[in-house]
PDB file of C-alpha atoms and ligand atoms in Angstrom:
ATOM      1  CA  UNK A   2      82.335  75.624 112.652  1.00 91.00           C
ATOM      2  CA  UNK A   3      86.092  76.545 112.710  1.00 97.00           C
ATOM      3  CA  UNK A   4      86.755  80.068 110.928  1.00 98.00           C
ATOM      4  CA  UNK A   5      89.706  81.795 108.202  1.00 98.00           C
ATOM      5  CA  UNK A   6      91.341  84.818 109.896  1.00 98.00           C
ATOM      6  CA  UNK A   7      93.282  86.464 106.441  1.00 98.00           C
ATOM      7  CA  UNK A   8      95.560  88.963 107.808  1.00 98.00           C
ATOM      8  CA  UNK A   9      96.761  91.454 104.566  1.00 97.00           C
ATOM      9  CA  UNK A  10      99.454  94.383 104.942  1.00 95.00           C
ATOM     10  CA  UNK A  11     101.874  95.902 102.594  1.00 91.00           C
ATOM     11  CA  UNK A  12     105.092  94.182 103.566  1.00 84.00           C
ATOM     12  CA  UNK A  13     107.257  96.399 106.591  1.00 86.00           C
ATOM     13  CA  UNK A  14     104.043  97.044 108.574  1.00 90.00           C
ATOM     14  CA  UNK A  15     104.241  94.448 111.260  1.00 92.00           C
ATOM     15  CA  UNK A  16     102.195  91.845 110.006  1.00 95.00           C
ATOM     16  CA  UNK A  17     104.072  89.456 111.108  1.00 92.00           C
ATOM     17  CA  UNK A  18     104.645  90.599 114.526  1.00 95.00           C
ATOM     18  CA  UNK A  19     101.340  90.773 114.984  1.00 98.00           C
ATOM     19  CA  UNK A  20     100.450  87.504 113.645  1.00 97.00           C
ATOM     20  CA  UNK A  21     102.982  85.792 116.145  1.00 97.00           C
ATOM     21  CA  UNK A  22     101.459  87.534 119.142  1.00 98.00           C
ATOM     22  CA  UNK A  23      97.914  86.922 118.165  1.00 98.00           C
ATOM     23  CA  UNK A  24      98.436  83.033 117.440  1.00 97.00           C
ATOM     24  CA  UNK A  25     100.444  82.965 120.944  1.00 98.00           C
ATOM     25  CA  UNK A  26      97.422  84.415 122.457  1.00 98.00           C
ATOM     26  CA  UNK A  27      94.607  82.690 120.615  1.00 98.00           C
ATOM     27  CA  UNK A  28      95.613  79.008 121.088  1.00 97.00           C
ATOM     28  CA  UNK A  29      92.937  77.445 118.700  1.00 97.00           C
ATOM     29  CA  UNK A  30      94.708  79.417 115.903  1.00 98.00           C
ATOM     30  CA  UNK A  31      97.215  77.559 113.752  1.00 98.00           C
ATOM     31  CA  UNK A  32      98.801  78.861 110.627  1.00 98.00           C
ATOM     32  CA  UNK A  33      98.348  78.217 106.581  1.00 98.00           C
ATOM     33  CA  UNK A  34     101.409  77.255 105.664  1.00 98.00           C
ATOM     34  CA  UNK A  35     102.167  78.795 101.880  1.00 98.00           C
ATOM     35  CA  UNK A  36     103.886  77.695  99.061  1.00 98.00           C
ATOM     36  CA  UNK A  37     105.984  80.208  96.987  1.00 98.00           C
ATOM     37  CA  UNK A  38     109.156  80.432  94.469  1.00 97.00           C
ATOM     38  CA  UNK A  39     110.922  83.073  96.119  1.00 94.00           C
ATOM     39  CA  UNK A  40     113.805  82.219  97.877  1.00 95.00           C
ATOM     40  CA  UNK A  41     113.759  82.211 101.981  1.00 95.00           C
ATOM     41  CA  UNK A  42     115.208  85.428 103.534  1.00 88.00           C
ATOM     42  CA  UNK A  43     116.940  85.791 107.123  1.00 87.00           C
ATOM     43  CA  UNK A  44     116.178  82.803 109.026  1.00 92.00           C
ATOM     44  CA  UNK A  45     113.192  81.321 107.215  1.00 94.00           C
ATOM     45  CA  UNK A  46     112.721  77.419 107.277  1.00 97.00           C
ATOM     46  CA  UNK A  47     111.052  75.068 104.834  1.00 98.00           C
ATOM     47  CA  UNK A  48     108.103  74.133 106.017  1.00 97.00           C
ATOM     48  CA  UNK A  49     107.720  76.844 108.494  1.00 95.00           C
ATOM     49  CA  UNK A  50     106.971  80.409 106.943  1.00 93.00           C
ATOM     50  CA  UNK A  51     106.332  79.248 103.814  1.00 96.00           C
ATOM     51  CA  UNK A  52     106.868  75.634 101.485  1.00 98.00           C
ATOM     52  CA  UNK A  53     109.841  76.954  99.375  1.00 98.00           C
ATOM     53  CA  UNK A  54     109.226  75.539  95.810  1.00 98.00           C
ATOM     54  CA  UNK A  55     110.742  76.238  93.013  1.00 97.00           C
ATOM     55  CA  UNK A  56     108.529  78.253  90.140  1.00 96.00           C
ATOM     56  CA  UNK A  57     107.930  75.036  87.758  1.00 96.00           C
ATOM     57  CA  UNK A  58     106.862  73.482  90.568  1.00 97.00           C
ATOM     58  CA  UNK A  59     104.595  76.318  91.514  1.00 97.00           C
ATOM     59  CA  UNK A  60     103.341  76.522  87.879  1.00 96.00           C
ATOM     60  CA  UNK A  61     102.926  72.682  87.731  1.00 97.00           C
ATOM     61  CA  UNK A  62     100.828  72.196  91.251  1.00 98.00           C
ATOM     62  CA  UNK A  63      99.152  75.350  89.796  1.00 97.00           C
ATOM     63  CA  UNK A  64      97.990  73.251  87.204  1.00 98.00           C
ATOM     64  CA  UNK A  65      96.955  70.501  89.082  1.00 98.00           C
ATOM     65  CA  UNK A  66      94.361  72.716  90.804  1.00 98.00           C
ATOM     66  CA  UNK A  67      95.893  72.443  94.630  1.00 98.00           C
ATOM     67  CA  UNK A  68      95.854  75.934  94.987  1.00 98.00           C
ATOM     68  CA  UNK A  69      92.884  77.539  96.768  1.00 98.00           C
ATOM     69  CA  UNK A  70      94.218  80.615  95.216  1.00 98.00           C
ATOM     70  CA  UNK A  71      97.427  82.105  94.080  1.00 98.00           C
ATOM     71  CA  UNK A  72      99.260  84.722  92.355  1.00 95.00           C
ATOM     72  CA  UNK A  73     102.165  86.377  91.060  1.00 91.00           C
ATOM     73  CA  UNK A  74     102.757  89.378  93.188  1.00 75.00           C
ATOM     74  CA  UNK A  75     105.925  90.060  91.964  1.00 75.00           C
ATOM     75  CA  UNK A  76     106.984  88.859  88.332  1.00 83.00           C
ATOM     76  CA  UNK A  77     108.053  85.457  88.590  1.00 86.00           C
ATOM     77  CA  UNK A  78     107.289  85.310  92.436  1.00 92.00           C
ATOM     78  CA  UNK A  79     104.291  82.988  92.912  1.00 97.00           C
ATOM     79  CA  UNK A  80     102.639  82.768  96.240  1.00 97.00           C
ATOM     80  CA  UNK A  81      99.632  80.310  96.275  1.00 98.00           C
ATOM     81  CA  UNK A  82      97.061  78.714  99.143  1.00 98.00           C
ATOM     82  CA  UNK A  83      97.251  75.221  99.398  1.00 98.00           C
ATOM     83  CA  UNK A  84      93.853  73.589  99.353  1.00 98.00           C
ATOM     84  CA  UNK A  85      95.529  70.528 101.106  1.00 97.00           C
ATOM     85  CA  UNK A  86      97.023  72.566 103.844  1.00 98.00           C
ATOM     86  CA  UNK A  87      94.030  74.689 104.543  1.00 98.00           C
ATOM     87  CA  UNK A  88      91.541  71.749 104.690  1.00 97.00           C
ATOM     88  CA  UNK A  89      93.653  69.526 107.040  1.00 97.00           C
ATOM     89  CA  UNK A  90      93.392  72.438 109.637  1.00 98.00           C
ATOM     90  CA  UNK A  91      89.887  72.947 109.438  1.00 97.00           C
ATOM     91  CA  UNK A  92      89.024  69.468 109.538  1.00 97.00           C
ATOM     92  CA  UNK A  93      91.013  69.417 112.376  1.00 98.00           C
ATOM     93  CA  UNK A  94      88.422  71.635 114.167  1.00 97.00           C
ATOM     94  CA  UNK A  95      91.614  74.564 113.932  1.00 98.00           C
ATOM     95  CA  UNK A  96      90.752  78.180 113.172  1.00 98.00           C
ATOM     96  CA  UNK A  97      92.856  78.897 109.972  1.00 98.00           C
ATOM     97  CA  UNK A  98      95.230  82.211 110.052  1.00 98.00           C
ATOM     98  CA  UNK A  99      96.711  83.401 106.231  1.00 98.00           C
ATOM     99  CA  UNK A 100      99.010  86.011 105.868  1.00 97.00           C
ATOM    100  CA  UNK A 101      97.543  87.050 101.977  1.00 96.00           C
ATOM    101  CA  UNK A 102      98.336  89.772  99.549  1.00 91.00           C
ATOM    102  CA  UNK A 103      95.239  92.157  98.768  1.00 92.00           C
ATOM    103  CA  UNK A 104      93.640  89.887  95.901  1.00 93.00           C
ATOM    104  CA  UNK A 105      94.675  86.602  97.936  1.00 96.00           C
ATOM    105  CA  UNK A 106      92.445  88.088 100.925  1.00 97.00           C
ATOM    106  CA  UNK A 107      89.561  89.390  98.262  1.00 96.00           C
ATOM    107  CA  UNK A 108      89.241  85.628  96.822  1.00 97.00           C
ATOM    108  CA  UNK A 109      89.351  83.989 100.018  1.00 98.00           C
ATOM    109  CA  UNK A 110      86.684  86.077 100.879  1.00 98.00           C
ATOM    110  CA  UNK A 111      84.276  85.180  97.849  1.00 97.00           C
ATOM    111  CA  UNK A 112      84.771  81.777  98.576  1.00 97.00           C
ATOM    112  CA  UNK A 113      84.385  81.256 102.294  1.00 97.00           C
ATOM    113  CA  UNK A 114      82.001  84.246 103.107  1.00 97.00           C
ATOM    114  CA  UNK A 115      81.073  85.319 106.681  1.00 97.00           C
ATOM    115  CA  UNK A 116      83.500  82.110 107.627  1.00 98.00           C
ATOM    116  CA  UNK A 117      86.302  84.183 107.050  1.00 98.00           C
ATOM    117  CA  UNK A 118      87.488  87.706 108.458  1.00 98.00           C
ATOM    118  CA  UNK A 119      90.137  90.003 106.778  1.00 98.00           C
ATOM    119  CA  UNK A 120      92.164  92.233 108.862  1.00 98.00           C
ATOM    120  CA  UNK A 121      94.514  94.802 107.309  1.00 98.00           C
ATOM    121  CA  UNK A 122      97.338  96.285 109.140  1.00 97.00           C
ATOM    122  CA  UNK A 123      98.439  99.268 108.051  1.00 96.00           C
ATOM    123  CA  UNK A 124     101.987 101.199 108.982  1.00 95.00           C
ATOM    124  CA  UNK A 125     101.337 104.763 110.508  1.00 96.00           C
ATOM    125  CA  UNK A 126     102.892 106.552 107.353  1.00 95.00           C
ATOM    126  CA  UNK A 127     105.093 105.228 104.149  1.00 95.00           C
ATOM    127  CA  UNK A 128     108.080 107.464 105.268  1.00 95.00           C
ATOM    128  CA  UNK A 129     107.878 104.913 108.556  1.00 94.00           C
ATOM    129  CA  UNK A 130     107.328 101.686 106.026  1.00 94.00           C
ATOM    130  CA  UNK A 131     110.654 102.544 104.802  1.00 95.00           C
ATOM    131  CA  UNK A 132     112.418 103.297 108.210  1.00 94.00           C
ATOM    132  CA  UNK A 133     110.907  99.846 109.353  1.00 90.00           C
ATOM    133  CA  UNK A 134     112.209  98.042 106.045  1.00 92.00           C
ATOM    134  CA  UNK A 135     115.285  99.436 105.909  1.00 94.00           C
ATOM    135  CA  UNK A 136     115.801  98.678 109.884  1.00 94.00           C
ATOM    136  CA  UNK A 137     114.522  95.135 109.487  1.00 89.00           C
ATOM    137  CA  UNK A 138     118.240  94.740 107.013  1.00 87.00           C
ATOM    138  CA  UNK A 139     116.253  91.992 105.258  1.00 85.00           C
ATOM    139  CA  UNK A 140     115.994  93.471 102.018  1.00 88.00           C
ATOM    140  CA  UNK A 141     118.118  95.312  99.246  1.00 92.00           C
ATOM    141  CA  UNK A 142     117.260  98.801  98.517  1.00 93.00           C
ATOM    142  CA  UNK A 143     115.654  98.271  95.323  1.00 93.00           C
ATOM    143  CA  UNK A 144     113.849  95.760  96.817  1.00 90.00           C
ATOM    144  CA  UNK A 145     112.669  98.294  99.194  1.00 92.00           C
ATOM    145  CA  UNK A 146     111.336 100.560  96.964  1.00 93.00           C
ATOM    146  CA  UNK A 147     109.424  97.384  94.756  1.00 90.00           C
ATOM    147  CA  UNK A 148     107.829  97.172  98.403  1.00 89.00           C
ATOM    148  CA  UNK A 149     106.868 100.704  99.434  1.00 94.00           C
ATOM    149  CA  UNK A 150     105.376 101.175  95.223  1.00 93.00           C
ATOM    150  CA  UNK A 151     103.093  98.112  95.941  1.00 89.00           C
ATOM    151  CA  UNK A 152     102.331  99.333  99.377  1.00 93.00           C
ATOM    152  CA  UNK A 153     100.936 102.381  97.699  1.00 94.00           C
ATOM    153  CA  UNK A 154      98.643 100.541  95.547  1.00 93.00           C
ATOM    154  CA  UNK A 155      97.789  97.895  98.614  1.00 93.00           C
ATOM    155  CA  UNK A 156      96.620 100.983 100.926  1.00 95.00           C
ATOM    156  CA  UNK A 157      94.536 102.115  98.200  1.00 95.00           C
ATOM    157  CA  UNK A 158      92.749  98.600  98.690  1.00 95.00           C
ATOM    158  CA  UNK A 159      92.590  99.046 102.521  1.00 95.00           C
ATOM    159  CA  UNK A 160      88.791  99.921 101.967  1.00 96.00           C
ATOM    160  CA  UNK A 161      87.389  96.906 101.006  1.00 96.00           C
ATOM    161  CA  UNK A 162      88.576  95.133 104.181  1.00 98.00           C
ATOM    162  CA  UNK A 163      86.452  93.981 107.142  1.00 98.00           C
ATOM    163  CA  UNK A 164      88.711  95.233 110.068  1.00 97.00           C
ATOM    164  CA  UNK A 165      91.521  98.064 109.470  1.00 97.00           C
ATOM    165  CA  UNK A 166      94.395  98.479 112.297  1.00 97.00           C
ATOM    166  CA  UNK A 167      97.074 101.243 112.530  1.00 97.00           C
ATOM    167  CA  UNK A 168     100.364  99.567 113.657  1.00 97.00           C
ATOM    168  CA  UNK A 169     101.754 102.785 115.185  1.00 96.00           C
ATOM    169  CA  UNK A 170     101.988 102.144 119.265  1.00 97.00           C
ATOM    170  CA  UNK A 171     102.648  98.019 118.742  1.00 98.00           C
ATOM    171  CA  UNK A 172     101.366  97.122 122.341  1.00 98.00           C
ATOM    172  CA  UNK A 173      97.646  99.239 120.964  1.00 98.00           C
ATOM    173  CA  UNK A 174      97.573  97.623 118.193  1.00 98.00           C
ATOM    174  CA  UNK A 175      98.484  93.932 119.663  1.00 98.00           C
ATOM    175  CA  UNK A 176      95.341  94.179 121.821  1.00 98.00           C
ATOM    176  CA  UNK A 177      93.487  94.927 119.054  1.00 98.00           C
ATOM    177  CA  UNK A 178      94.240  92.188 117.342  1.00 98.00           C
ATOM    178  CA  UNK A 179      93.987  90.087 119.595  1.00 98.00           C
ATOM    179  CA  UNK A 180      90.542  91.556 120.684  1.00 98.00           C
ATOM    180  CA  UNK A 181      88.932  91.608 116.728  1.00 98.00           C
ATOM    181  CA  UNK A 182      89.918  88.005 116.094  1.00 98.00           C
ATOM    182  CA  UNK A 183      88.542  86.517 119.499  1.00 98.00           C
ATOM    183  CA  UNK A 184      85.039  88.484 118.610  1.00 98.00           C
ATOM    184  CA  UNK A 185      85.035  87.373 115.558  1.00 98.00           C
ATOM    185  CA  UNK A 186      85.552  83.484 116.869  1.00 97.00           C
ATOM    186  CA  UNK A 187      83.405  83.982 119.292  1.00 96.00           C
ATOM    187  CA  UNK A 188      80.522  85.025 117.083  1.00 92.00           C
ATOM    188  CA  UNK A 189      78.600  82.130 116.195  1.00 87.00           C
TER     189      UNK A 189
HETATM  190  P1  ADP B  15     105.789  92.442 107.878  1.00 72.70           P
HETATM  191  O1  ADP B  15     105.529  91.049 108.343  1.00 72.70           O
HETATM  192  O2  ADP B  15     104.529  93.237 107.725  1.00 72.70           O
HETATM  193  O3  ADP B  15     106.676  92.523 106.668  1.00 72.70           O
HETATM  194  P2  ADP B  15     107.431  92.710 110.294  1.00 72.70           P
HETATM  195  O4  ADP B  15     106.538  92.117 111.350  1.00 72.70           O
HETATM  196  O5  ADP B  15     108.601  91.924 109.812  1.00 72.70           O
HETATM  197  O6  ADP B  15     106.559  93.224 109.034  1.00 72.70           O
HETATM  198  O7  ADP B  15     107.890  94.140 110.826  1.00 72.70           O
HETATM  199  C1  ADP B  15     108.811  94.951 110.100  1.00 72.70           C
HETATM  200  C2  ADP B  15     109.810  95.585 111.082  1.00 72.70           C
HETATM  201  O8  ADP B  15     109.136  96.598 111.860  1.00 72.70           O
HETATM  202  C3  ADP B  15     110.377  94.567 112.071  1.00 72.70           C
HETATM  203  O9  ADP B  15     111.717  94.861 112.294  1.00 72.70           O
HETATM  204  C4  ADP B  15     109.500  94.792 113.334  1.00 72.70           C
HETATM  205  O10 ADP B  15     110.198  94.446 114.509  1.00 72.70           O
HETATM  206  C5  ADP B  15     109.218  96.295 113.259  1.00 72.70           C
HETATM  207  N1  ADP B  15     107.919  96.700 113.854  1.00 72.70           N
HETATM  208  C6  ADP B  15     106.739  96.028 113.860  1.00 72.70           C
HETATM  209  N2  ADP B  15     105.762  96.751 114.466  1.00 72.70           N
HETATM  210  C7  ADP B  15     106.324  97.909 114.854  1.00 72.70           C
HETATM  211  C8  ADP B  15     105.851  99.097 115.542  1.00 72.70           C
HETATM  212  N3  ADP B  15     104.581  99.222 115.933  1.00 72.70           N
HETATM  213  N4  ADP B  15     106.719 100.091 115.760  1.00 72.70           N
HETATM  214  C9  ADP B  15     108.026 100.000 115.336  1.00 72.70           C
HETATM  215  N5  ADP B  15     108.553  98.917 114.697  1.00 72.70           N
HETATM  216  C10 ADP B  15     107.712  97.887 114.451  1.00 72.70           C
HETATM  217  P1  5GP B  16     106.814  88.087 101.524  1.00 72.70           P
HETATM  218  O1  5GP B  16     107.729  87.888 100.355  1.00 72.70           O
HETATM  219  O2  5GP B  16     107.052  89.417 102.212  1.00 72.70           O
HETATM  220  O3  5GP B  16     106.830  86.925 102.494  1.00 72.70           O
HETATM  221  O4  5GP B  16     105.328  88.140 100.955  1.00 72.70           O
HETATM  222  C1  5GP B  16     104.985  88.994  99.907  1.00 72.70           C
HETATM  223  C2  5GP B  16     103.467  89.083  99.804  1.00 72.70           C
HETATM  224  O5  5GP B  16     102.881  87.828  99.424  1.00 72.70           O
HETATM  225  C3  5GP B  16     102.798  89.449 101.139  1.00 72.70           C
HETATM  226  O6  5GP B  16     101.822  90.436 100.880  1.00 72.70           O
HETATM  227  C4  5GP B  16     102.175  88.156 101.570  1.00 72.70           C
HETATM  228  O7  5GP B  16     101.062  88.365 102.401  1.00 72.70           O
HETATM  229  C5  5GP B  16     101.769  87.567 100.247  1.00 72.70           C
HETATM  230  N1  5GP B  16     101.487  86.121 100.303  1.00 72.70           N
HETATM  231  C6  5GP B  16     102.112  85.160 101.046  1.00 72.70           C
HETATM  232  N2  5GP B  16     101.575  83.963 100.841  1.00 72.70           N
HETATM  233  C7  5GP B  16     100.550  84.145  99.972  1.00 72.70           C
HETATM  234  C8  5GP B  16      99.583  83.262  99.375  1.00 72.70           C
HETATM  235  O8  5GP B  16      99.522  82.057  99.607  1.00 72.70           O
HETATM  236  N3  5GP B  16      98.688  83.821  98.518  1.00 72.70           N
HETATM  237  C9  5GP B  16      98.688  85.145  98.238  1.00 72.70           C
HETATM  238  N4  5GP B  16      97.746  85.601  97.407  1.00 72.70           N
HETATM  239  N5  5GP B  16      99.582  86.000  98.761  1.00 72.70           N
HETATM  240  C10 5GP B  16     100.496  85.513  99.620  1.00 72.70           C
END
């Protein structure tokens, strides 16, 4: 049966990264595509990192029940789990990667059990959160500082994860990565 990777970090701390090696390694992985009402930074796409949708819409489909899960992680900023998107790739026989906040990863859990796996990355230090932030140039400073507060509280939540990974040396913590989710797959 095809398995739900949920990879959770406070934002700066190389999730993303690592998610992009991993799924170039791993080639049964493919990606749950999100919907959320924030507006795409840097080079995002429609349709690629996330579905960009505006908050009624959000609050409407909400309604509607297509949402595995959601929330509002930052007021007004909905980020939500399409049920459509999710079951298309498992029906597919695909092994399902989300990139979650802390209570997205915690529900996805409950419902899916030992089918899933949640991974936490964690950033060597929040003084190096904010060097990586602030070299990333993606973000205002205020911004920055709404990130490394919630970071706080997410890193208080680390605990309550299956798999915890320092992203300090990149390269170490690629290979682990790469080397919890394929024995996790593997495991029948
Ligand atoms: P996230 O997806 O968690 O927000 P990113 O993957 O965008 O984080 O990484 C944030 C920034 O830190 C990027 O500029 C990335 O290149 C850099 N970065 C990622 N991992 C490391 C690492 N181990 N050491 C130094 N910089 C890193
Ligand atoms: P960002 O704005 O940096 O892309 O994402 C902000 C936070 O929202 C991150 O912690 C990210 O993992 C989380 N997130 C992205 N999509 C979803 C989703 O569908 N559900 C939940 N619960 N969180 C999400």
């Amino acid at each position: 049966m095809s398995k739900l990777i949920v990879f959770c970090a406070p934002s700066g701390s190389g999730k993303s990264t690592l998610i992009a090696h991993t799924m170039e390694r791993l080639s049964q992985l493919s990606f749950s595509i999100s919907a959320t009402s924030r507006p795409p930074r840097g080079q995002e796409r429609d349709g690629v990192e996330y579905y960009f949708l505006s908050a009624d819409e959000m609050r409407r489909r909400i309604d509607r029940g297509e949402f595995i899960e959601w929330c509002e992680v930052y007021p007004g900023r909905y980020y939500g789990t399409l049920r459509a998107e999710v079951d298309r790739l498992l029906d597919a026989g695909r092994d399902v990667v989300l990139d979650l906040d802390v209570e997205g990863a915690a529900n996805i859990k409950k419902i899916y059990g030992d089918r899933a796996l949640t991974v936490f990355i964690q950033p060597p230090s929040i003084e190096e959160l904010r060097r990586r932030l602030t070299a990333r140039a993606t973000d205002a400073p205020e911004v920055i500082e709404t990130r490394i507060a919630r970071a706080r509280y997410e890193l208080s939540l680390a605990p309550q994860f299956d798999h915890r990974i320092v992203n300090d040396d990149l390269r170490l913590a690629q290979d682990e990565v790469v080397e919890t989710v394929s024995s996790f797959l593997q495991t029948p």
